[in-house]
């Protein structure tokens, strides 16, 4: 494989935790030029947790949680996965893809300087039917901030989307470049204004704690457990 981490498709209930992955898919020539796409984590399974990992440079995606290339092994895509408190920077594709299937949840992730190839890519790409994106920090990407496509009933809430080339949260129900909201999907209480320097202590060194003067301070909507803790495990300040 040309990925840093790729488990067999049949490996459900995985825990991928606290890994540092650098230069995934960047070997020249690759050991396997005909396989893989250079993603840091290529997850094609159900009921798994991906947490506290760091991706620094990938030729493909940072976190690719998706299965569409094997309809026999994963006929319903990937389902019921939790992707939380991960970091990704300097990836050519999206920093994170929360892919097909149902009820996949991504929260508390930090995605900075991804989607570097641009051309319609997104720093954070969510497809999952019933997918949830809470409390993610999505900054300085080469494409759209957050792109939601295909399936319905997503909730995109409490995200900081700052300084991306196309700094928007977009819904594209057919992934055809025509933007419309899928049925039952909601985006609320996200912040998409300001610069990284106006929000974060030291974004250039990876310190995305909020400045005391950040317009995002004390503006988060109240969320129940487990979404009420931040990347450091501290209870999130909520409301004014």
Tab-separated table of C-alpha atoms in Angstrom:
chain	number	residue	atom	x	y	z
A	1	UNK	CA	0.000	0.000	0.000
A	2	UNK	CA	1.019	3.638	-0.470
A	3	UNK	CA	-0.857	4.672	2.692
A	4	UNK	CA	0.719	5.108	6.131
A	5	UNK	CA	-2.073	3.158	7.882
A	6	UNK	CA	-4.474	0.865	6.017
A	7	UNK	CA	-6.298	-1.988	7.738
A	8	UNK	CA	-8.115	-4.816	5.916
A	9	UNK	CA	-11.664	-3.946	4.870
A	10	UNK	CA	-13.089	-6.616	7.168
A	11	UNK	CA	-11.369	-5.192	10.276
A	12	UNK	CA	-14.277	-3.610	12.140
A	13	UNK	CA	-14.179	-2.176	15.670
A	14	UNK	CA	-10.661	-0.815	15.238
A	15	UNK	CA	-8.907	1.668	17.529
A	16	UNK	CA	-6.343	3.849	15.739
A	17	UNK	CA	-4.846	6.069	18.393
A	18	UNK	CA	-1.902	8.412	19.037
A	19	UNK	CA	0.108	7.852	15.862
A	20	UNK	CA	2.403	10.351	14.166
A	21	UNK	CA	2.358	9.947	10.397
A	22	UNK	CA	4.722	11.943	8.194
A	23	UNK	CA	5.261	12.063	4.441
A	24	UNK	CA	2.593	9.479	3.644
A	25	UNK	CA	2.447	8.611	-0.035
A	26	UNK	CA	5.446	10.834	-0.728
A	27	UNK	CA	8.049	8.152	-1.461
A	28	UNK	CA	9.455	8.678	-4.952
A	29	UNK	CA	9.123	6.234	-6.527
A	30	UNK	CA	6.432	4.734	-4.302
A	31	UNK	CA	6.933	1.167	-3.149
A	32	UNK	CA	3.626	0.298	-4.771
A	33	UNK	CA	2.881	2.799	-7.559
A	34	UNK	CA	-0.260	0.933	-8.650
A	35	UNK	CA	-1.955	0.733	-5.247
A	36	UNK	CA	-3.206	3.289	-2.784
A	37	UNK	CA	-3.503	7.028	-3.096
A	38	UNK	CA	-1.076	8.217	-0.500
A	39	UNK	CA	-3.594	8.813	2.306
A	40	UNK	CA	-2.238	8.906	5.843
A	41	UNK	CA	-5.084	6.795	7.276
A	42	UNK	CA	-7.300	4.822	4.906
A	43	UNK	CA	-10.156	3.451	7.015
A	44	UNK	CA	-12.747	1.195	5.366
A	45	UNK	CA	-14.588	-0.352	8.287
A	46	UNK	CA	-17.389	0.145	10.840
A	47	UNK	CA	-17.729	0.871	14.565
A	48	UNK	CA	-14.186	2.164	14.920
A	49	UNK	CA	-12.481	5.043	16.728
A	50	UNK	CA	-9.738	7.190	15.208
A	51	UNK	CA	-8.392	9.617	17.804
A	52	UNK	CA	-5.410	11.740	18.847
A	53	UNK	CA	-3.419	11.082	15.687
A	54	UNK	CA	-1.234	13.600	13.878
A	55	UNK	CA	-0.699	13.729	10.119
A	56	UNK	CA	2.136	15.892	8.815
A	57	UNK	CA	2.294	15.814	5.005
A	58	UNK	CA	0.495	13.358	2.733
A	59	UNK	CA	0.259	12.964	-1.010
A	60	UNK	CA	-3.468	12.195	-0.686
A	61	UNK	CA	-5.920	12.745	2.162
A	62	UNK	CA	-5.094	13.017	5.839
A	63	UNK	CA	-7.952	10.844	7.152
A	64	UNK	CA	-9.874	8.945	4.463
A	65	UNK	CA	-12.797	7.217	6.208
A	66	UNK	CA	-14.670	5.895	3.196
A	67	UNK	CA	-15.286	2.716	1.217
A	68	UNK	CA	-16.603	2.736	-2.327
A	69	UNK	CA	-14.153	0.492	-4.176
A	70	UNK	CA	-15.369	-2.867	-2.843
A	71	UNK	CA	-19.173	-3.244	-2.959
A	72	UNK	CA	-18.958	-6.854	-1.767
A	73	UNK	CA	-16.920	-6.193	1.375
A	74	UNK	CA	-18.577	-2.879	2.256
A	75	UNK	CA	-21.926	-2.667	0.421
A	76	UNK	CA	-23.224	0.046	2.756
A	77	UNK	CA	-20.047	2.084	2.986
A	78	UNK	CA	-18.517	2.794	6.405
A	79	UNK	CA	-20.773	3.222	9.423
A	80	UNK	CA	-20.805	4.335	13.054
A	81	UNK	CA	-17.218	5.543	13.193
A	82	UNK	CA	-15.885	8.224	15.548
A	83	UNK	CA	-13.085	10.506	14.327
A	84	UNK	CA	-12.043	12.871	17.098
A	85	UNK	CA	-9.197	15.054	18.332
A	86	UNK	CA	-6.930	14.420	15.354
A	87	UNK	CA	-4.621	16.841	13.560
A	88	UNK	CA	-3.733	17.076	9.882
A	89	UNK	CA	-1.536	19.523	8.030
A	90	UNK	CA	0.061	19.800	4.605
A	91	UNK	CA	-1.997	17.216	2.703
A	92	UNK	CA	-2.602	17.462	-1.012
A	93	UNK	CA	-6.182	16.211	-0.711
A	94	UNK	CA	-8.680	17.019	2.043
A	95	UNK	CA	-7.410	16.931	5.576
A	96	UNK	CA	-10.381	14.716	6.420
A	97	UNK	CA	-13.061	12.796	4.536
A	98	UNK	CA	-15.953	11.510	6.613
A	99	UNK	CA	-17.260	9.239	3.948
A	100	UNK	CA	-20.190	7.220	2.782
A	101	UNK	CA	-22.363	5.081	5.020
A	102	UNK	CA	-24.316	6.320	8.040
A	103	UNK	CA	-23.841	7.921	11.435
A	104	UNK	CA	-20.162	8.786	11.238
A	105	UNK	CA	-19.106	11.514	13.671
A	106	UNK	CA	-16.136	13.903	13.518
A	107	UNK	CA	-15.478	16.296	16.365
A	108	UNK	CA	-12.666	18.285	17.917
A	109	UNK	CA	-10.307	17.833	14.950
A	110	UNK	CA	-7.739	20.407	13.823
A	111	UNK	CA	-7.238	20.638	10.062
A	112	UNK	CA	-4.717	23.247	8.932
A	113	UNK	CA	-3.188	23.882	5.491
A	114	UNK	CA	-4.724	20.926	3.673
A	115	UNK	CA	-6.354	20.489	0.235
A	116	UNK	CA	-3.217	22.074	-1.183
A	117	UNK	CA	-3.908	20.956	-4.734
A	118	UNK	CA	-7.054	23.135	-4.775
A	119	UNK	CA	-9.198	22.475	-7.840
A	120	UNK	CA	-12.475	22.072	-5.984
A	121	UNK	CA	-11.119	20.058	-3.076
A	122	UNK	CA	-12.087	20.797	0.519
A	123	UNK	CA	-10.109	20.977	3.740
A	124	UNK	CA	-12.927	18.964	5.388
A	125	UNK	CA	-15.231	16.809	3.230
A	126	UNK	CA	-18.255	15.098	4.798
A	127	UNK	CA	-20.545	12.678	2.959
A	128	UNK	CA	-22.031	10.395	5.610
A	129	UNK	CA	-25.834	10.118	5.900
A	130	UNK	CA	-26.626	11.381	9.380
A	131	UNK	CA	-23.033	12.549	9.766
A	132	UNK	CA	-22.038	15.001	12.476
A	133	UNK	CA	-19.256	17.603	12.395
A	134	UNK	CA	-18.896	19.397	15.745
A	135	UNK	CA	-16.201	21.660	17.153
A	136	UNK	CA	-13.664	21.234	14.349
A	137	UNK	CA	-11.024	23.839	13.499
A	138	UNK	CA	-10.610	24.098	9.722
A	139	UNK	CA	-8.032	26.641	8.591
A	140	UNK	CA	-5.884	27.850	5.709
A	141	UNK	CA	-6.817	25.124	3.221
A	142	UNK	CA	-6.332	25.366	-0.518
A	143	UNK	CA	-10.006	24.709	-1.336
A	144	UNK	CA	-13.416	24.970	0.297
A	145	UNK	CA	-13.463	25.070	4.091
A	146	UNK	CA	-16.147	22.411	4.672
A	147	UNK	CA	-17.927	20.644	1.818
A	148	UNK	CA	-20.956	18.450	2.510
A	149	UNK	CA	-22.076	16.265	-0.379
A	150	UNK	CA	-24.456	13.468	-1.329
A	151	UNK	CA	-26.428	12.032	1.579
A	152	UNK	CA	-28.845	13.774	3.908
A	153	UNK	CA	-29.422	14.617	7.570
A	154	UNK	CA	-26.010	16.028	8.475
A	155	UNK	CA	-25.388	18.449	11.339
A	156	UNK	CA	-22.480	20.876	11.012
A	157	UNK	CA	-22.196	22.931	14.201
A	158	UNK	CA	-19.689	24.872	16.314
A	159	UNK	CA	-16.908	24.729	13.729
A	160	UNK	CA	-14.248	27.387	13.165
A	161	UNK	CA	-13.667	27.761	9.428
A	162	UNK	CA	-10.983	30.394	8.931
A	163	UNK	CA	-8.686	31.505	6.126
A	164	UNK	CA	-9.399	28.805	3.542
A	165	UNK	CA	-9.065	29.693	-0.145
A	166	UNK	CA	-12.855	29.368	-0.482
A	167	UNK	CA	-13.783	30.029	3.108
A	168	UNK	CA	-17.329	28.705	3.089
A	169	UNK	CA	-19.399	25.790	4.337
A	170	UNK	CA	-21.062	24.419	1.226
A	171	UNK	CA	-23.732	21.797	0.624
A	172	UNK	CA	-23.668	20.020	-2.724
A	173	UNK	CA	-26.282	17.269	-2.680
A	174	UNK	CA	-25.117	15.706	-5.948
A	175	UNK	CA	-21.422	16.664	-5.734
A	176	UNK	CA	-21.849	18.349	-9.106
A	177	UNK	CA	-20.848	21.897	-8.253
A	178	UNK	CA	-24.468	23.029	-7.873
A	179	UNK	CA	-24.933	23.991	-4.255
A	180	UNK	CA	-28.138	23.035	-2.493
A	181	UNK	CA	-28.812	21.720	1.010
A	182	UNK	CA	-29.471	17.971	1.290
A	183	UNK	CA	-32.727	16.999	2.977
A	184	UNK	CA	-32.662	17.378	6.742
A	185	UNK	CA	-29.152	18.844	6.908
A	186	UNK	CA	-28.357	21.728	9.240
A	187	UNK	CA	-25.439	24.126	9.606
A	188	UNK	CA	-25.524	26.387	12.635
A	189	UNK	CA	-23.331	28.307	15.051
A	190	UNK	CA	-20.212	28.083	12.902
A	191	UNK	CA	-17.732	30.964	12.605
A	192	UNK	CA	-16.319	31.732	9.165
A	193	UNK	CA	-15.046	35.309	9.618
A	194	UNK	CA	-11.711	36.700	10.741
A	195	UNK	CA	-8.168	35.497	10.215
A	196	UNK	CA	-6.155	32.818	11.946
A	197	UNK	CA	-4.113	35.566	13.614
A	198	UNK	CA	-7.264	37.170	15.013
A	199	UNK	CA	-8.530	33.922	16.532
A	200	UNK	CA	-5.587	31.748	17.599
A	201	UNK	CA	-2.543	32.113	19.841
A	202	UNK	CA	0.073	30.872	17.363
A	203	UNK	CA	-1.355	29.119	14.289
A	204	UNK	CA	2.035	29.042	12.551
A	205	UNK	CA	3.351	26.751	15.306
A	206	UNK	CA	0.162	24.703	15.661
A	207	UNK	CA	-1.218	26.415	18.779
A	208	UNK	CA	-4.928	26.797	18.039
A	209	UNK	CA	-6.035	27.819	21.503
A	210	UNK	CA	-8.279	30.848	21.238
A	211	UNK	CA	-6.968	34.296	22.022
A	212	UNK	CA	-8.811	36.092	24.798
A	213	UNK	CA	-9.856	38.622	22.130
A	214	UNK	CA	-11.089	36.055	19.595
A	215	UNK	CA	-14.617	36.719	18.300
A	216	UNK	CA	-15.233	32.983	18.807
A	217	UNK	CA	-14.673	33.178	22.552
A	218	UNK	CA	-17.770	32.083	24.525
A	219	UNK	CA	-19.945	31.674	21.427
A	220	UNK	CA	-20.230	27.888	21.191
A	221	UNK	CA	-23.670	26.328	21.307
A	222	UNK	CA	-24.246	24.023	24.252
A	223	UNK	CA	-23.635	20.380	23.344
A	224	UNK	CA	-24.012	17.362	25.574
A	225	UNK	CA	-21.426	14.671	26.285
A	226	UNK	CA	-19.118	13.679	24.723
A	227	UNK	CA	-18.994	16.916	22.720
A	228	UNK	CA	-18.599	19.144	25.780
A	229	UNK	CA	-14.821	18.565	26.060
A	230	UNK	CA	-12.131	20.220	23.954
A	231	UNK	CA	-8.923	18.828	22.453
A	232	UNK	CA	-7.203	19.094	25.839
A	233	UNK	CA	-10.019	17.247	27.621
A	234	UNK	CA	-11.190	20.431	29.323
A	235	UNK	CA	-14.885	21.336	29.541
A	236	UNK	CA	-15.633	23.750	26.740
A	237	UNK	CA	-16.792	27.255	27.702
A	238	UNK	CA	-20.272	27.578	26.261
A	239	UNK	CA	-22.328	30.687	25.704
A	240	UNK	CA	-21.646	34.187	26.930
